[in-house]
């Protein structure tokens, strides 16, 4: 269980869901910007942005729960995070801030949750249930390969 309880978590909203990721994995939070489409990328990848010279894939976490992906709106935010294999930007409706959870408020996600492959646990918070994302399992190996092929095709074009 201690793997689930990072020192602090960044809490954000995706649709009607409250989500969190370990603060240590967050590079920055920014207002949404225009996204350049990336043909051949997985459905959850909205496209690419430039973050201080780095090309970063923008991912809509709503896809992890079977919800339709959407284009970023001006009021949305992007959480730039260090994933397992690459830096990526997660589309969020709103970033709520940082919390320091008590270990007793965190539990394993188990198999009860659709999209639980990318959710490592849950946090009981004052605002309700918060889903703690596992960034190391956020993209499947097939999605990682597809994204890599799309990025290579873009470079070779």
Short mmCIF file of C-alpha atoms in Angstrom, two decimals:
data_model
loop_
_atom_site.label_atom_id
_atom_site.label_comp_id
_atom_site.label_asym_id
_atom_site.label_seq_id
_atom_site.Cartn_x
_atom_site.Cartn_y
_atom_site.Cartn_z
CA UNK A 1 0.00 0.00 0.00
CA UNK A 2 2.89 2.38 0.56
CA UNK A 3 3.44 2.47 -3.22
CA UNK A 4 0.05 4.15 -3.52
CA UNK A 5 0.75 6.80 -0.93
CA UNK A 6 3.27 9.16 -2.38
CA UNK A 7 4.27 12.05 -0.17
CA UNK A 8 1.82 14.23 -2.04
CA UNK A 9 -0.65 13.83 -4.87
CA UNK A 10 -1.81 16.31 -7.50
CA UNK A 11 -5.61 16.15 -7.73
CA UNK A 12 -7.36 17.00 -11.00
CA UNK A 13 -10.71 16.48 -12.70
CA UNK A 14 -11.36 14.44 -15.85
CA UNK A 15 -15.02 14.81 -16.74
CA UNK A 16 -16.93 14.01 -13.55
CA UNK A 17 -14.05 11.98 -12.05
CA UNK A 18 -11.52 13.27 -9.55
CA UNK A 19 -8.10 11.81 -10.26
CA UNK A 20 -4.62 12.09 -8.80
CA UNK A 21 -1.01 11.37 -9.65
CA UNK A 22 2.10 11.53 -7.48
CA UNK A 23 3.49 15.06 -7.33
CA UNK A 24 6.98 13.68 -7.94
CA UNK A 25 5.91 12.66 -11.48
CA UNK A 26 4.48 16.09 -12.38
CA UNK A 27 6.74 18.42 -14.32
CA UNK A 28 4.25 21.30 -14.52
CA UNK A 29 0.61 22.22 -14.99
CA UNK A 30 -0.30 24.58 -17.83
CA UNK A 31 -3.34 26.01 -19.53
CA UNK A 32 -4.35 23.99 -22.58
CA UNK A 33 -2.78 25.04 -25.86
CA UNK A 34 -3.39 24.15 -29.49
CA UNK A 35 -2.61 20.50 -30.20
CA UNK A 36 -1.02 19.34 -33.46
CA UNK A 37 -2.73 16.16 -34.73
CA UNK A 38 -0.63 12.98 -34.93
CA UNK A 39 -1.95 10.60 -37.60
CA UNK A 40 -1.63 6.92 -36.69
CA UNK A 41 -1.51 7.56 -32.94
CA UNK A 42 -3.76 5.65 -30.51
CA UNK A 43 -7.27 7.06 -29.97
CA UNK A 44 -6.38 8.40 -26.52
CA UNK A 45 -3.57 10.53 -28.00
CA UNK A 46 -5.04 13.86 -29.08
CA UNK A 47 -1.82 15.00 -30.74
CA UNK A 48 1.39 16.77 -29.87
CA UNK A 49 2.52 19.97 -28.18
CA UNK A 50 5.90 21.62 -27.80
CA UNK A 51 7.00 21.97 -24.19
CA UNK A 52 10.18 24.02 -24.12
CA UNK A 53 11.63 22.21 -27.11
CA UNK A 54 10.32 18.74 -26.20
CA UNK A 55 7.63 17.15 -28.37
CA UNK A 56 5.05 15.77 -25.93
CA UNK A 57 2.00 13.60 -26.66
CA UNK A 58 -1.29 14.92 -25.27
CA UNK A 59 -3.45 12.16 -23.80
CA UNK A 60 -7.08 12.31 -22.75
CA UNK A 61 -7.44 10.17 -19.59
CA UNK A 62 -11.20 9.95 -20.23
CA UNK A 63 -10.42 7.22 -22.77
CA UNK A 64 -9.07 5.02 -19.96
CA UNK A 65 -12.61 4.86 -18.55
CA UNK A 66 -14.37 4.25 -21.85
CA UNK A 67 -15.51 7.86 -22.22
CA UNK A 68 -15.13 9.59 -25.60
CA UNK A 69 -11.99 11.64 -26.11
CA UNK A 70 -12.44 15.34 -26.70
CA UNK A 71 -10.48 18.27 -27.99
CA UNK A 72 -8.94 20.56 -25.37
CA UNK A 73 -10.94 23.68 -24.55
CA UNK A 74 -9.47 27.05 -23.60
CA UNK A 75 -10.37 26.56 -19.92
CA UNK A 76 -8.74 23.09 -19.70
CA UNK A 77 -5.35 22.30 -18.24
CA UNK A 78 -2.50 20.02 -19.24
CA UNK A 79 -0.49 18.17 -16.62
CA UNK A 80 2.97 17.54 -18.03
CA UNK A 81 4.12 14.30 -16.40
CA UNK A 82 6.97 11.82 -16.56
CA UNK A 83 5.43 8.55 -17.70
CA UNK A 84 7.10 5.15 -17.71
CA UNK A 85 8.70 5.58 -21.13
CA UNK A 86 8.15 9.20 -22.07
CA UNK A 87 7.03 12.62 -20.98
CA UNK A 88 3.32 13.18 -21.74
CA UNK A 89 0.59 15.74 -21.17
CA UNK A 90 -2.66 14.66 -19.52
CA UNK A 91 -5.77 16.63 -20.42
CA UNK A 92 -7.63 17.79 -17.31
CA UNK A 93 -10.76 19.87 -16.90
CA UNK A 94 -9.27 21.44 -13.79
CA UNK A 95 -6.26 21.03 -11.51
CA UNK A 96 -7.35 21.27 -7.88
CA UNK A 97 -4.00 21.27 -6.15
CA UNK A 98 -1.79 19.08 -4.01
CA UNK A 99 -2.89 16.87 -1.11
CA UNK A 100 -0.90 14.86 1.42
CA UNK A 101 -3.08 11.80 2.05
CA UNK A 102 -3.17 9.81 5.23
CA UNK A 103 -2.29 6.14 4.56
CA UNK A 104 -5.63 5.11 6.06
CA UNK A 105 -7.47 7.13 3.38
CA UNK A 106 -5.84 5.23 0.49
CA UNK A 107 -6.83 1.77 -0.74
CA UNK A 108 -5.99 -0.55 -3.62
CA UNK A 109 -8.23 -0.12 -6.69
CA UNK A 110 -8.75 -3.87 -7.08
CA UNK A 111 -10.68 -5.12 -10.10
CA UNK A 112 -13.95 -3.33 -9.45
CA UNK A 113 -13.17 -0.30 -11.58
CA UNK A 114 -13.35 -0.08 -15.40
CA UNK A 115 -9.97 1.12 -16.63
CA UNK A 116 -8.37 -0.13 -13.40
CA UNK A 117 -5.22 -1.06 -15.30
CA UNK A 118 -4.17 2.57 -15.12
CA UNK A 119 -5.53 3.13 -11.60
CA UNK A 120 -3.37 1.93 -8.75
CA UNK A 121 -5.63 3.00 -5.91
CA UNK A 122 -8.28 5.26 -4.53
CA UNK A 123 -8.25 8.08 -2.03
CA UNK A 124 -11.20 8.98 0.16
CA UNK A 125 -11.20 12.74 0.20
CA UNK A 126 -13.46 15.48 1.46
CA UNK A 127 -14.80 15.89 -2.09
CA UNK A 128 -15.42 12.14 -2.56
CA UNK A 129 -13.50 9.34 -4.21
CA UNK A 130 -10.24 10.20 -6.02
CA UNK A 131 -8.70 7.73 -8.50
CA UNK A 132 -4.90 7.49 -8.22
CA UNK A 133 -3.43 6.92 -11.70
CA UNK A 134 -0.56 4.54 -12.32
CA UNK A 135 1.49 6.38 -14.93
CA UNK A 136 3.67 3.31 -15.55
CA UNK A 137 0.59 1.46 -16.86
CA UNK A 138 -1.18 4.42 -18.40
CA UNK A 139 -0.52 3.38 -21.99
CA UNK A 140 -0.60 -0.28 -22.99
CA UNK A 141 2.43 -1.74 -24.77
CA UNK A 142 0.39 -1.77 -27.99
CA UNK A 143 -0.47 1.92 -27.54
CA UNK A 144 3.18 2.74 -26.77
CA UNK A 145 4.27 0.93 -29.97
CA UNK A 146 1.57 2.67 -32.01
CA UNK A 147 2.58 6.06 -30.61
CA UNK A 148 6.24 5.38 -31.31
CA UNK A 149 5.47 4.40 -34.93
CA UNK A 150 3.37 7.55 -35.39
CA UNK A 151 6.17 9.72 -33.98
CA UNK A 152 8.74 8.05 -36.26
CA UNK A 153 6.49 8.52 -39.30
CA UNK A 154 6.15 12.20 -38.40
CA UNK A 155 9.93 12.62 -38.18
CA UNK A 156 10.47 10.85 -41.49
CA UNK A 157 7.83 12.88 -43.33
#
